Coordinates of C-alpha atoms in Angstrom, one line a residue:
M1 CA 1.8 18.0 14.6
T2 CA 2.6 14.4 14.7
L3 CA -0.2 12.2 15.2
T4 CA 0.6 9.0 16.9
P5 CA -0.9 5.6 14.9
T6 CA -3.2 3.6 16.3
A7 CA -3.3 -0.1 15.5
V8 CA -6.6 -2.0 15.5
T9 CA -6.7 -5.5 17.7
L10 CA -7.6 -8.5 15.5
P11 CA -10.3 -11.3 16.7
E12 CA -8.7 -14.5 17.4
V13 CA -8.3 -16.6 14.9
R14 CA -11.3 -18.6 14.3
R15 CA -10.1 -21.9 12.7
S16 CA -7.1 -23.8 11.5
H17 CA -7.2 -24.3 7.5
D18 CA -5.3 -26.7 5.1
G19 CA -3.7 -25.8 2.2
P20 CA -0.9 -23.4 0.7
F21 CA 0.1 -20.9 2.6
G22 CA 2.2 -18.1 1.3
V23 CA 4.2 -14.9 2.8
Y24 CA 4.0 -11.7 1.2
V25 CA 6.8 -8.9 1.9
H26 CA 6.1 -5.5 0.8
V27 CA 9.1 -3.0 0.3
P28 CA 7.8 0.5 0.1
F29 CA 10.8 2.1 -1.5
C30 CA 11.3 3.7 -5.0
F31 CA 13.7 5.9 -6.3
T32 CA 11.3 7.8 -8.1
R33 CA 7.4 7.4 -8.8
C34 CA 6.3 6.3 -11.8
G35 CA 3.7 8.3 -13.4
Y36 CA 1.0 5.6 -13.4
C37 CA 1.8 4.0 -10.4
D38 CA -1.0 4.1 -7.4
F39 CA 0.9 1.4 -5.0
N40 CA 1.9 2.2 -1.5
T41 CA 5.6 3.2 -2.3
Y42 CA 7.3 6.4 -1.0
T43 CA 10.7 8.4 -2.5
P44 CA 13.7 9.0 0.0
A45 CA 12.5 12.7 -0.2
E46 CA 8.8 12.0 0.5
L47 CA 10.5 9.8 3.7
G48 CA 13.1 12.6 4.6
G49 CA 15.6 10.0 3.7
A50 CA 14.7 6.3 3.1
N51 CA 16.0 3.8 6.2
P52 CA 16.1 0.4 4.8
D53 CA 17.7 -1.6 7.7
A54 CA 15.3 0.2 10.0
W55 CA 12.5 -1.4 7.7
V56 CA 14.2 -4.9 7.9
A57 CA 14.3 -4.6 11.5
A58 CA 10.8 -3.8 11.8
L59 CA 9.7 -6.4 9.2
A60 CA 11.6 -9.1 11.5
R61 CA 9.2 -8.0 14.4
E62 CA 6.2 -8.1 12.0
L63 CA 6.9 -11.7 11.1
E64 CA 7.7 -12.7 14.4
L65 CA 4.2 -11.3 15.7
A66 CA 2.4 -12.8 12.7
A67 CA 3.9 -16.0 13.4
A68 CA 2.7 -16.3 16.8
R69 CA -0.6 -15.2 16.0
L70 CA -1.1 -18.0 13.0
G71 CA 0.8 -20.5 14.7
G72 CA 3.7 -20.3 12.4
P73 CA 2.3 -22.2 9.4
R74 CA 5.1 -23.2 6.9
A75 CA 5.2 -21.1 4.0
D76 CA 5.0 -23.0 0.8
T77 CA 5.5 -19.6 -1.3
V78 CA 7.1 -16.1 -0.6
F79 CA 6.9 -12.9 -2.8
V80 CA 8.7 -10.0 -2.4
G81 CA 7.1 -6.8 -4.1
G82 CA 6.8 -3.5 -4.1
G83 CA 8.0 -0.7 -4.6
T84 CA 11.3 -1.6 -5.5
P85 CA 12.4 -4.6 -3.8
S86 CA 15.9 -4.7 -5.7
L87 CA 16.7 -1.0 -4.3
L88 CA 17.3 -2.8 -0.9
G89 CA 20.3 -4.9 -2.5
G90 CA 20.8 -8.6 -2.5
A91 CA 22.5 -8.5 1.3
R92 CA 19.3 -7.1 2.5
L93 CA 16.8 -9.3 0.5
A94 CA 18.8 -12.5 1.8
L95 CA 18.0 -10.9 5.6
V96 CA 14.1 -10.7 4.6
L97 CA 14.1 -14.4 3.2
D98 CA 16.1 -15.4 6.4
Q99 CA 13.5 -13.8 8.6
V100 CA 10.5 -15.6 6.5
R101 CA 12.4 -18.7 7.4
K102 CA 13.2 -18.2 10.9
H103 CA 9.7 -17.5 12.1
F104 CA 7.7 -19.5 9.4
G105 CA 9.9 -21.9 8.1
L106 CA 9.9 -23.2 4.2
A107 CA 8.6 -25.3 2.7
E108 CA 11.4 -28.0 1.2
D109 CA 9.8 -26.9 -2.7
A110 CA 9.2 -23.4 -1.6
E111 CA 8.8 -21.3 -4.3
V112 CA 10.5 -17.9 -3.1
T113 CA 10.2 -14.7 -5.7
T114 CA 11.3 -11.0 -5.9
E115 CA 10.4 -8.5 -8.1
A116 CA 13.1 -6.3 -9.5
N117 CA 13.7 -3.0 -11.3
P118 CA 16.5 -3.7 -14.2
E119 CA 18.6 -0.6 -13.3
S120 CA 18.9 -1.7 -9.7
T121 CA 20.1 -5.3 -10.2
S122 CA 23.6 -6.9 -11.4
P123 CA 25.4 -9.9 -11.9
E124 CA 26.4 -9.8 -8.3
F125 CA 23.0 -9.2 -6.9
F126 CA 21.5 -12.1 -9.2
D127 CA 24.5 -14.4 -7.3
T128 CA 23.5 -13.1 -3.9
I129 CA 19.6 -13.4 -3.8
R130 CA 19.7 -17.2 -5.5
A131 CA 22.5 -18.6 -3.2
A132 CA 20.2 -17.0 -0.4
G133 CA 17.3 -19.2 -1.6
Y134 CA 15.1 -17.1 -4.1
T135 CA 14.0 -19.5 -6.9
R136 CA 12.5 -17.1 -9.3
V137 CA 12.7 -13.4 -10.5
S138 CA 10.0 -10.7 -11.9
L139 CA 11.7 -8.1 -13.7
G140 CA 9.6 -4.8 -14.7
M141 CA 10.3 -4.3 -18.3
Q142 CA 6.9 -2.3 -19.2
S143 CA 8.2 -1.7 -22.9
V144 CA 11.3 -1.3 -25.1
S145 CA 10.1 1.8 -26.7
P146 CA 11.6 4.8 -25.4
R147 CA 8.9 6.7 -25.8
V148 CA 6.3 4.6 -24.0
L149 CA 8.7 4.3 -21.2
A150 CA 9.0 8.3 -21.1
T151 CA 5.2 8.8 -21.2
L152 CA 5.2 6.1 -17.8
D153 CA 8.0 7.7 -16.4
R154 CA 10.0 4.5 -16.2
I155 CA 13.7 5.6 -15.8
H156 CA 15.5 2.5 -17.1
S157 CA 17.0 2.0 -20.4
P158 CA 15.1 -0.1 -23.1
G159 CA 17.7 -2.7 -23.2
R160 CA 18.3 -3.1 -19.8
P161 CA 15.6 -5.7 -18.6
V162 CA 16.9 -8.2 -21.3
A163 CA 20.5 -7.8 -19.8
A164 CA 19.3 -8.3 -16.4
A165 CA 17.2 -11.4 -17.4
R166 CA 20.0 -13.1 -19.0
E167 CA 22.3 -12.1 -15.8
A168 CA 19.7 -13.7 -13.7
R169 CA 19.8 -17.0 -16.0
A170 CA 23.4 -17.0 -15.5
A171 CA 23.1 -16.8 -11.6
G172 CA 21.0 -20.4 -12.0
F173 CA 17.3 -18.8 -11.9
E174 CA 15.1 -20.8 -13.8
H175 CA 12.0 -19.3 -13.7
L176 CA 12.2 -15.6 -14.7
N177 CA 9.1 -13.5 -15.3
I178 CA 9.1 -10.0 -17.3
D179 CA 5.9 -7.2 -16.7
L180 CA 4.7 -5.5 -19.6
I181 CA 1.9 -2.8 -19.8
Y182 CA 0.3 -2.2 -23.1
G183 CA -2.0 0.3 -23.9
T184 CA 0.1 3.5 -23.1
P185 CA -1.1 6.8 -25.2
G186 CA 1.7 6.6 -28.5
E187 CA 2.2 3.2 -28.1
T188 CA 2.3 1.2 -31.5
D189 CA 1.3 -2.6 -32.4
D190 CA 4.8 -2.7 -33.3
D191 CA 6.1 -1.3 -30.0
L192 CA 4.2 -3.8 -28.2
L193 CA 5.6 -6.5 -30.6
R194 CA 9.1 -5.6 -30.1
S195 CA 8.8 -5.7 -26.3
V196 CA 7.2 -9.5 -26.3
D197 CA 10.1 -10.5 -28.8
A198 CA 12.7 -8.9 -26.4
A199 CA 11.2 -10.9 -23.7
L200 CA 11.1 -13.9 -25.5
E201 CA 14.6 -13.6 -26.6
A202 CA 15.6 -13.0 -23.0
G203 CA 14.6 -16.6 -22.3
V204 CA 12.1 -15.8 -19.8
D205 CA 9.3 -18.7 -18.9
H206 CA 6.6 -16.2 -17.9
L207 CA 5.0 -13.2 -19.0
S208 CA 2.7 -11.1 -17.4
A209 CA 0.8 -8.3 -19.5
Y210 CA -1.5 -5.7 -18.0
S211 CA -3.3 -2.9 -19.8
L212 CA -2.8 0.4 -18.4
I213 CA -5.1 1.7 -15.9
V214 CA -5.4 5.5 -15.3
E215 CA -5.4 5.6 -11.6
E216 CA -7.1 8.7 -9.6
G217 CA -4.5 10.6 -8.2
T218 CA -1.8 9.6 -10.1
A219 CA 0.5 12.1 -12.5
L220 CA -1.0 10.0 -15.5
A221 CA -4.7 10.9 -14.5
R222 CA -3.5 14.7 -13.9
R223 CA -2.2 14.6 -17.5
V224 CA -5.0 12.9 -19.1
R225 CA -7.5 15.5 -17.1
R226 CA -5.6 18.1 -18.7
G227 CA -5.9 17.2 -22.4
E228 CA -2.0 16.4 -22.7
L229 CA -2.7 12.9 -22.9
P230 CA -5.8 10.6 -24.4
A231 CA -7.3 8.1 -22.0
P232 CA -6.8 4.6 -23.3
D233 CA -9.3 3.1 -26.1
D234 CA -11.0 0.1 -24.8
D235 CA -11.0 -1.2 -28.5
V236 CA -7.0 -0.7 -28.7
L237 CA -6.7 -2.3 -25.4
A238 CA -8.7 -5.5 -26.7
H239 CA -6.3 -5.4 -29.8
R240 CA -3.3 -5.4 -28.3
Y241 CA -4.1 -8.1 -25.6
E242 CA -4.8 -10.1 -28.5
L243 CA -1.5 -8.8 -30.2
V244 CA 0.3 -10.4 -26.7
D245 CA -2.0 -13.7 -26.4
T246 CA -1.0 -14.5 -30.1
T247 CA 2.4 -14.0 -30.2
L248 CA 2.8 -15.8 -26.6
R249 CA 0.7 -19.1 -28.0
A250 CA 3.1 -19.1 -31.2
A251 CA 6.1 -19.2 -28.8
G252 CA 5.1 -21.9 -26.8
M253 CA 3.3 -20.2 -24.1
D254 CA 0.0 -20.5 -23.0
W255 CA -2.5 -18.2 -20.5
Y256 CA -3.2 -19.6 -17.2
E257 CA -4.8 -16.4 -15.6
V258 CA -6.1 -13.8 -17.8
S259 CA -2.9 -11.5 -17.4
N260 CA -0.3 -14.0 -17.2
W261 CA 1.0 -16.9 -19.5
S262 CA 3.8 -19.4 -19.0
R263 CA 5.5 -22.2 -20.2
P264 CA 4.3 -25.7 -19.1
G265 CA 5.5 -26.0 -15.2
A266 CA 6.2 -22.2 -14.7
A267 CA 3.3 -20.4 -13.5
C268 CA 3.5 -18.7 -10.4
R269 CA 2.5 -20.7 -7.4
H270 CA 2.1 -17.6 -5.3
N271 CA -0.5 -16.0 -7.2
L272 CA -2.2 -19.3 -8.2
G273 CA -2.5 -19.4 -3.9
Y274 CA -4.3 -15.7 -3.7
W275 CA -6.5 -16.8 -7.2
G276 CA -7.3 -20.2 -5.3
G277 CA -8.4 -18.8 -2.2
G278 CA -5.3 -19.6 -0.6
R279 CA -3.9 -18.1 2.7
W280 CA -1.3 -15.6 3.3
W281 CA 0.4 -12.9 5.3
G282 CA 0.8 -9.6 4.1
A283 CA 4.1 -8.1 5.6
G284 CA 5.1 -4.3 5.2
P285 CA 3.4 -1.3 5.1
G286 CA 0.2 -1.2 3.4
A287 CA 0.0 -5.1 2.8
H288 CA -3.0 -7.2 2.9
S289 CA -3.4 -10.5 4.6
Y290 CA -5.8 -13.6 4.8
D291 CA -6.5 -16.5 6.8
G292 CA -9.3 -18.2 5.0
D293 CA -11.6 -16.1 7.4
L294 CA -10.8 -13.0 8.3
R295 CA -8.9 -10.3 6.0
C296 CA -6.5 -7.4 7.1
W297 CA -4.5 -4.7 6.1
N298 CA -1.3 -3.0 7.8
V299 CA -0.9 1.0 8.1
K300 CA 0.5 2.7 5.2
H301 CA 2.9 4.7 6.0
P302 CA 6.4 3.4 6.9
N303 CA 7.0 5.5 9.9
A304 CA 3.8 4.5 11.6
Y305 CA 4.4 1.0 10.5
A306 CA 7.9 1.0 12.3
Q307 CA 6.5 2.8 15.6
L308 CA 3.4 0.6 16.2
L309 CA 6.0 -2.7 15.5
G310 CA 8.4 -0.9 17.7
E311 CA 5.8 -1.0 20.7
G312 CA 5.1 -4.7 20.1
T313 CA 2.0 -4.3 18.1
L314 CA 1.0 -6.0 14.8
P315 CA 0.8 -2.8 12.5
V316 CA -2.9 -3.5 11.5
A317 CA -5.2 -0.6 10.1
G318 CA -8.2 -2.5 9.8
F319 CA -9.8 -5.6 9.3
E320 CA -13.1 -7.4 7.6
E321 CA -14.7 -10.9 8.6
L322 CA -15.7 -12.7 5.0
S323 CA -19.3 -14.1 5.3
D324 CA -20.1 -17.3 3.0
S325 CA -21.8 -14.9 0.4
D326 CA -18.3 -12.7 0.2
R327 CA -16.3 -16.0 0.0
H328 CA -18.7 -17.1 -2.9
T329 CA -18.2 -13.7 -4.7
E330 CA -14.4 -13.8 -4.6
D331 CA -14.0 -17.3 -5.7
V332 CA -16.2 -16.8 -8.9
M333 CA -14.2 -13.7 -9.5
L334 CA -10.8 -15.3 -9.2
R335 CA -11.2 -18.7 -10.3
L336 CA -13.3 -18.0 -13.6
R337 CA -9.9 -15.4 -14.5
M338 CA -7.6 -18.9 -14.4
S339 CA -7.6 -21.0 -17.3
D340 CA -8.9 -24.0 -15.4
G341 CA -12.0 -22.1 -14.6
L342 CA -14.6 -22.4 -12.0
A343 CA -16.7 -25.5 -11.2
L344 CA -20.4 -25.4 -12.3
A345 CA -21.5 -26.9 -9.0
A346 CA -20.1 -23.8 -7.6
L347 CA -22.8 -21.8 -8.5
D348 CA -26.3 -21.7 -7.6
S349 CA -29.4 -22.3 -9.8
G350 CA -29.4 -18.8 -10.9
E351 CA -25.9 -18.4 -11.7
R352 CA -26.1 -21.3 -13.6
E353 CA -29.0 -20.0 -15.8
R354 CA -26.8 -16.8 -16.5
A355 CA -24.1 -18.9 -17.1
A356 CA -25.9 -21.0 -19.7
V357 CA -26.3 -17.8 -21.7
A358 CA -23.1 -16.7 -21.3
V359 CA -22.1 -19.9 -23.2
S360 CA -24.6 -19.2 -25.7
D361 CA -23.2 -15.5 -26.2
G362 CA -20.0 -17.3 -26.7
L363 CA -18.3 -15.7 -23.7
L364 CA -17.9 -19.0 -21.5
G365 CA -16.9 -22.7 -22.9
S366 CA -18.2 -25.6 -21.0
D367 CA -17.3 -29.1 -20.8
G368 CA -20.3 -30.0 -18.7
D369 CA -18.6 -29.9 -15.1
R370 CA -16.5 -26.8 -15.6
L371 CA -16.7 -23.3 -17.2
V372 CA -13.9 -21.4 -18.6
L373 CA -13.6 -18.0 -20.6
T374 CA -13.3 -18.1 -24.3
D375 CA -10.8 -16.0 -26.4
R376 CA -13.5 -13.3 -26.4
G377 CA -14.7 -14.0 -22.9
R378 CA -11.3 -13.2 -21.5
L379 CA -11.6 -9.5 -23.2
L380 CA -14.7 -9.3 -21.2
A381 CA -13.8 -11.0 -17.8
D382 CA -14.9 -8.4 -15.5
A383 CA -18.5 -8.1 -17.6
V384 CA -19.0 -12.1 -17.5
V385 CA -18.3 -12.2 -13.7
R386 CA -20.9 -9.4 -12.9
S387 CA -23.3 -11.0 -15.4
L388 CA -22.8 -14.3 -13.5
L389 CA -23.0 -13.1 -10.2
G390 CA -26.2 -11.0 -10.9

């Protein structure tokens, strides 16, 4: 039996907001599913054969409806993520950006990023998306160690991400990011250091490094539960984080968010919009949006997504209106993760008292006006936030 999807009707937009506005586009397609991934992605077999052209058509309709709802704010940043956006190919990614440009418009200095799996890129791919207006590429390396890649079920060859980064540079991309994952069972310090060194040798100006998280429902979680692999060790994860940080700082990159390092001027503006409380529209199956007051999220399955848009309806599955207390909690959680920290004036008296304890414990630094995580505090960032909020 096929269930007919039902969209949720959003309340009217309450007020206009100033500040940066971003568009996130979620591409739900992957060639295979990585064992650690719990993102909203689908392989061709799971969809009975993916239809990227139908997805692009549905996306264009969502962007049209979203722009009408929001009054068409111009996009300062665009981020195409997934999934594997590069599976669409350069020409379709150009069409995606054309639709954003058509319905929202782009700021003159807009940052436009796409994620890419190195195995589905080529010099021609990078030439095409650069000519279309993309300004930044984020490549999924994860590791250069074959055994780590095998544990993560990654299918790219160890050397391909470096080659892809060089191809992107040759196409004219000034800003390049590489993603790494550390703490995979079986990984050594040397595996991680070789991965960081490879990223630096590729000439990237931004690096994101994430500790491996065993998400419920993934193949990795099942292997850990059966005892085939050990769970990541917190002490090992902390040590590996310090290795990444030390190596990148020595190479001229500094952290600007707990999991992100960049050279001066190369921080990802789109992500800074998220962390700084900015507004964005998330288009695509399962994507989330935030208009400054209300957060909403789309239906997850691509078929349901396309069906609702075919009926002329935004494919919204649910929403929540944030209270002042909700916004304060998120502000503390997100801003404290950034290197410019959190304004002390944003905290109430009880939170200031708890912040003073964190300062005395060496987890926060204070210049009198702002609180910033210390090196030790970054290792315990979530715990510091929880203690601050009481």
